[in-house]
Amino acid sequence: MRAPLSWLREYVELPAGETGRDVAAKLIEAGLEVETVEQLGAGLKGPLVVGKVLAIEELIGFKKPIRYCQVDVGQAGRGAGEPQNIVCGATNFAVGDKVVVVLPGAVLPGDFAISARKTYGKVSEGMICSAAELGMGDDHAGIIVLPPEHEPGADAIELLELVDEVLDIAVTPDRGYCLSMRGIARETATAYGRQLRDPALLDVPSPDEHGFRVEVADPKGCDRFSARTVTGLRPDARSPIWLQRRLQKAGMRPVSLPVDITNYVMLELGSPLHAYDRERLHGHISVRRAAPGERLTTLDGGKRKLDPEDLVIADEQGPIGLAGVMGGVNSEIADPEQDPATGEWRGTTEVVVEAAHFDPVTVARTSRRHKISSEASRRFERGVDPEAAAAAAQRTVDLLVLLAGGTAEAGVTEFAAPHGPRTIKIDAGHPDRVAGVTYGREAVVRRLQQVGCDVYGQDELTVTVPSWRSDLTDPNDLAEEVIRLEGYENLPSTLPRPPAGRGLTERQRLLRRTGRALAGAGYVEALNYPFVGAASFDQLGLPEDDPRRRTVTLVNPLSDEEPGMRTTLLPGLLATLRRNEGRGSQGGQGGLALFETGLVFRPTGAETRATRLRVDARPGDEEIAALGNALPEQPRHVATVLAGQRETTGWWGKGRVAGWADAVESARTVAREAGVELTVRNAQYDPWHPGRCAALYVTHDGAEVLAGHAGELHPRVVKAMGLPERTSAMELDLDLLGRAGGGVVPAPRVSGFPVATRDVALVVDESVPAAEVESALRGGAGELLESVRLFDVFTGEQLGEGKKSLAYALRFRAADRTLKAEEASVARDAAVAAAVERTGAVLRGAEAGSEAPAG
């Protein structure tokens, strides 16, 4: 909400010399969020005056229309009443029009100095101004044409109210009353301890049977409806400058006088209004739910298929507006037109003014259903004062009579559903207990009365909430009002003393260890939205029957393109990689390594329908269990993605590009934090490259379980997603690793005894996985084996076709003694024997009758 300070001063007598920043500081102390204070007309310097166009000479020979104008600027000209000669490129004014002229020596916003200069072969003694040049709006196309009553030479700075301050306030959903000058003035008056001049205090005539006929069929959706009729409007009546300027400063564009008046009253009182052309209405007005199949073309040109839940305003031929959201084109105010032959103006001469109060939930749902966010819906959703409807209608009628020459019909229509005042019982000491500060009963009563409440009682207070504060519903709301007005800055800073607890769960510890380990390995954590769409799965190349395509679909997604909850972390993480690489992170050269941990959502098909829980009591165990049964499986995953250089080139040597092995190593890094060993096997699984994809297994409850995959992405996926070449990725089920690890990971034990190293080279068929050979070596070596590391893979003619040599380094160590050479050799021979038996391996060199040295 943009609140001009000059407008605010009409309702609150501020101290002399008080600036916009001073007012903003007071409002911030009272709990409002003032984002900026805009200085309008900053740097503006006159002379800036009203001018009358005396003559226009059309200059020819240029690519665009150029006019040489003679303008009367009164006594502000170069001599005693001499006219100014000004070159102008606009064509929307004529001889006799009053315009805004800036003369030499003036400075316009943006530090634009004005001087006499020669242009288009003529000397221009100033400039005829558009709204954009004066900082009044974005309209560069046309010159400002003023009403004829203003005299040449009059000060245009004061006339156009060009110097002002505007407070831009971010209104939170619970402060809907501050979407009006009335609401902001009330907060300002409270902050300064001044009297409020309430603009809603108007004399409103009593309703009678002569008003425009209105039938409300849904009192729950519309509990208040006022209708007034004004006739005899001048079609050519224009909004006065002061009205246009207030709308512009508040961020709205002037349209026509009747529309401008309804917008002005909405900004002033916070009650949205709508004006109908009475000649375009057919019969009486009704407020009802839409009938099946009904359609409406709204003022924005959208053709809407109405839903039976939509609340509509209708006449006898059908809907004429979406209640509280937007009106229809079939009853809108006509733009004024002048008959070129007779000069007579044609347009709307009779209007029916609607001021109503609609159910916030109904308006919000209609607004979202039709994707229309209007100034009216924004206010109704946050709460509008129902008691202000009649005053808003009266204010609109008064302005139409004053500015458009209309006549208010005597009939007054007023519908009001029966309702009583809303009261809240609160202990007088409740705000003290909430804040931990002693305010006392008198302070509590005074602050609640400043808010607009009526307060009765001594120890227990009965508080009647004002109609404009729909957000005040319980004692804690009232306590918050007392605390904020007494000043949040006056609350003592007291650190809470947390109760003794059990600390982090094992799942939380694993999550933290995983993050620290990956960060230590050079990965940067990325947090992505958990939403996906079919396009993401298409880019990953997932087949139509892939379980990852089965998603939990949101009823009201943030984006129609991503309506589902993610089943894998890769789409979001890869999109982050692409975005950072494209923004200069140089993933193809400098390298990028990202990781993410988060939940994925895997529906099983066995989910039940969730039931709505009661709100007046704690749900039972069965109800909570039923809610759990309605949820999909939500395991926590961890994923990494890499692209570009993993090791950079420098004086130390040549760098290395990241590849599938780095993705596998990131999985091992995570597994070590969980205290489990990964078994790595070759696999084919989208979106990885078939020949560079590893399936990662862990042993859980005595059986091998698939925990995830790692490797290089398929080239088609890389191309579809716009990723750097040879991008690699890994994804693991972190919860499964936690269960397989069995809890606390023991700290490594540093032995005081030396290690015995034995190297062994085994020749196997190329189809035999290295992981299987390693598993056999581990199984045969016994308890003395500390580690096995593959350090070389060799293929060549000397091995034979279809053969490969795998060289392993075996480390042996005893926990209580120094090993003898014979013990290490026996363990090594047992490991080789197990590998020979399980994989068909042959000790390299044994086929020639001689064995290579053991190391």
Short mmCIF file of C-alpha atoms in Angstrom, two decimals, residues 145-316:
data_model
loop_
_atom_site.label_atom_id
_atom_site.label_comp_id
_atom_site.label_asym_id
_atom_site.label_seq_id
_atom_site.Cartn_x
_atom_site.Cartn_y
_atom_site.Cartn_z
CA VAL A 145 -3.39 18.91 -21.18
CA LEU A 146 -4.80 20.81 -18.19
CA PRO A 147 -8.39 21.89 -17.55
CA PRO A 148 -9.16 25.31 -19.08
CA GLU A 149 -9.76 27.12 -15.77
CA HIS A 150 -6.08 27.42 -14.86
CA GLU A 151 -4.41 30.74 -15.63
CA PRO A 152 -1.17 31.01 -17.66
CA GLY A 153 1.85 31.52 -15.44
CA ALA A 154 0.37 29.65 -12.45
CA ASP A 155 2.84 27.47 -10.51
CA ALA A 156 2.50 23.95 -11.91
CA ILE A 157 4.60 22.39 -9.14
CA GLU A 158 1.93 23.25 -6.59
CA LEU A 159 -0.94 22.61 -9.02
CA LEU A 160 0.27 19.07 -9.86
CA GLU A 161 1.45 18.31 -6.31
CA LEU A 162 4.80 17.21 -7.67
CA VAL A 163 6.70 17.41 -4.38
CA ASP A 164 5.61 14.80 -1.87
CA GLU A 165 6.72 11.76 0.09
CA VAL A 166 5.13 8.33 -0.37
CA LEU A 167 5.37 5.54 2.20
CA ASP A 168 5.41 2.09 0.62
CA ILE A 169 4.00 -0.30 3.23
CA ALA A 170 4.08 -4.10 2.93
CA VAL A 171 0.75 -5.04 4.47
CA THR A 172 0.76 -8.49 6.07
CA PRO A 173 -2.34 -10.72 5.70
CA ASP A 174 -3.52 -10.00 9.26
CA ARG A 175 -3.51 -6.22 8.72
CA GLY A 176 -5.98 -5.93 5.84
CA TYR A 177 -7.37 -2.69 7.29
CA CYS A 178 -4.04 -1.02 6.42
CA LEU A 179 -4.80 -1.41 2.71
CA SER A 180 -6.49 1.97 3.02
CA MET A 181 -5.58 5.51 4.00
CA ARG A 182 -8.12 5.22 6.82
CA GLY A 183 -6.31 2.23 8.32
CA ILE A 184 -2.84 3.74 7.98
CA ALA A 185 -4.10 7.03 9.42
CA ARG A 186 -5.51 5.15 12.41
CA GLU A 187 -2.11 3.55 13.07
CA THR A 188 -0.38 6.91 12.60
CA ALA A 189 -2.76 8.67 14.99
CA THR A 190 -2.14 5.96 17.60
CA ALA A 191 1.64 6.15 17.14
CA TYR A 192 1.66 9.94 17.63
CA GLY A 193 -1.10 10.05 20.24
CA ARG A 194 -3.17 12.35 18.01
CA GLN A 195 -6.87 12.43 17.15
CA LEU A 196 -8.02 10.62 14.00
CA ARG A 197 -10.27 12.42 11.54
CA ASP A 198 -12.15 9.32 10.40
CA PRO A 199 -13.20 9.75 6.74
CA ALA A 200 -15.90 7.08 7.23
CA LEU A 201 -17.88 9.27 9.64
CA LEU A 202 -20.50 10.41 7.12
CA ASP A 203 -24.20 11.08 7.32
CA VAL A 204 -25.75 8.10 5.53
CA PRO A 205 -29.51 8.16 4.80
CA SER A 206 -31.59 5.30 6.08
CA PRO A 207 -32.53 2.52 3.65
CA ASP A 208 -35.98 2.58 2.07
CA GLU A 209 -38.08 0.67 -0.43
CA HIS A 210 -37.33 3.07 -3.30
CA GLY A 211 -33.73 2.03 -3.84
CA PHE A 212 -32.44 -0.09 -6.69
CA ARG A 213 -33.75 -3.61 -6.23
CA VAL A 214 -31.16 -6.08 -4.95
CA GLU A 215 -31.71 -9.71 -3.94
CA VAL A 216 -29.05 -11.57 -1.93
CA ALA A 217 -29.56 -15.32 -2.32
CA ASP A 218 -26.41 -16.26 -0.41
CA PRO A 219 -26.13 -14.29 2.86
CA LYS A 220 -23.11 -16.35 3.88
CA GLY A 221 -21.18 -15.27 0.80
CA CYS A 222 -22.47 -11.67 0.96
CA ASP A 223 -23.53 -10.36 4.35
CA ARG A 224 -23.70 -6.67 3.40
CA PHE A 225 -24.78 -4.95 0.18
CA SER A 226 -25.43 -1.23 -0.37
CA ALA A 227 -26.69 0.17 -3.67
CA ARG A 228 -27.11 3.82 -4.63
CA THR A 229 -28.09 5.41 -7.93
CA VAL A 230 -26.77 8.67 -9.43
CA THR A 231 -28.28 10.17 -12.58
CA GLY A 232 -27.51 13.14 -14.81
CA LEU A 233 -23.75 12.62 -14.99
CA ARG A 234 -21.86 14.73 -17.53
CA PRO A 235 -20.18 12.26 -19.93
CA ASP A 236 -17.37 14.75 -20.57
CA ALA A 237 -16.59 15.30 -16.88
CA ARG A 238 -12.91 14.64 -16.16
CA SER A 239 -11.22 13.71 -12.94
CA PRO A 240 -9.72 16.79 -11.30
CA ILE A 241 -5.97 17.02 -11.01
CA TRP A 242 -5.92 16.40 -7.25
CA LEU A 243 -7.87 13.14 -7.71
CA GLN A 244 -5.64 11.94 -10.55
CA ARG A 245 -2.48 12.77 -8.61
CA ARG A 246 -3.60 10.88 -5.51
CA LEU A 247 -4.36 7.82 -7.60
CA GLN A 248 -0.98 8.07 -9.36
CA LYS A 249 0.91 8.44 -6.09
CA ALA A 250 -0.92 5.39 -4.74
CA GLY A 251 0.18 3.41 -7.80
CA MET A 252 -3.07 3.43 -9.81
CA ARG A 253 -3.72 4.77 -13.30
CA PRO A 254 -6.54 7.30 -13.84
CA VAL A 255 -9.16 5.90 -16.26
CA SER A 256 -12.40 7.89 -16.22
CA LEU A 257 -14.20 9.95 -13.60
CA PRO A 258 -16.67 7.29 -12.30
CA VAL A 259 -13.96 4.59 -12.21
CA ASP A 260 -11.44 6.98 -10.65
CA ILE A 261 -13.92 7.89 -7.91
CA THR A 262 -14.58 4.24 -6.98
CA ASN A 263 -10.82 3.57 -6.89
CA TYR A 264 -10.25 6.69 -4.81
CA VAL A 265 -12.87 5.74 -2.24
CA MET A 266 -11.47 2.20 -2.08
CA LEU A 267 -8.02 3.62 -1.30
CA GLU A 268 -9.48 6.08 1.18
CA LEU A 269 -11.83 3.80 3.16
CA GLY A 270 -10.57 0.33 2.23
CA SER A 271 -13.97 -0.81 0.93
CA PRO A 272 -13.89 -1.95 -2.73
CA LEU A 273 -16.72 -0.60 -4.90
CA HIS A 274 -18.08 -1.13 -8.37
CA ALA A 275 -20.09 1.20 -10.59
CA TYR A 276 -22.53 -0.20 -13.19
CA ASP A 277 -23.95 1.63 -16.17
CA ARG A 278 -27.66 1.52 -15.26
CA GLU A 279 -28.73 1.67 -18.90
CA ARG A 280 -26.86 -1.60 -19.52
CA LEU A 281 -28.46 -3.42 -16.59
CA HIS A 282 -31.44 -5.67 -17.26
CA GLY A 283 -33.80 -5.69 -14.30
CA HIS A 284 -32.72 -6.03 -10.71
CA ILE A 285 -29.37 -7.15 -9.28
CA SER A 286 -28.94 -10.48 -7.49
CA VAL A 287 -26.06 -11.99 -5.55
CA ARG A 288 -25.89 -15.78 -5.97
CA ARG A 289 -23.69 -18.71 -6.85
CA ALA A 290 -22.99 -19.31 -10.52
CA ALA A 291 -25.20 -21.77 -12.38
CA PRO A 292 -23.58 -24.67 -14.29
CA GLY A 293 -22.45 -23.61 -17.76
CA GLU A 294 -22.60 -19.85 -17.13
CA ARG A 295 -19.85 -17.71 -18.63
CA LEU A 296 -18.64 -14.16 -18.09
CA THR A 297 -16.25 -11.86 -19.93
CA THR A 298 -14.46 -9.83 -17.26
CA LEU A 299 -13.10 -6.30 -17.58
CA ASP A 300 -9.62 -7.60 -18.41
CA GLY A 301 -11.03 -9.26 -21.55
CA GLY A 302 -10.83 -12.80 -20.18
CA LYS A 303 -13.65 -15.16 -21.04
CA ARG A 304 -14.40 -17.11 -17.88
CA LYS A 305 -16.22 -20.41 -17.51
CA LEU A 306 -17.84 -20.02 -14.11
CA ASP A 307 -17.71 -22.62 -11.36
CA PRO A 308 -20.78 -23.39 -9.20
CA GLU A 309 -18.72 -22.25 -6.18
CA ASP A 310 -18.20 -18.77 -7.70
CA LEU A 311 -20.20 -15.99 -6.10
CA VAL A 312 -21.49 -13.68 -8.84
CA ILE A 313 -23.36 -10.43 -9.24
CA ALA A 314 -26.08 -10.93 -11.84
CA ASP A 315 -28.98 -9.18 -13.49
CA GLU A 316 -31.97 -10.87 -15.11
#
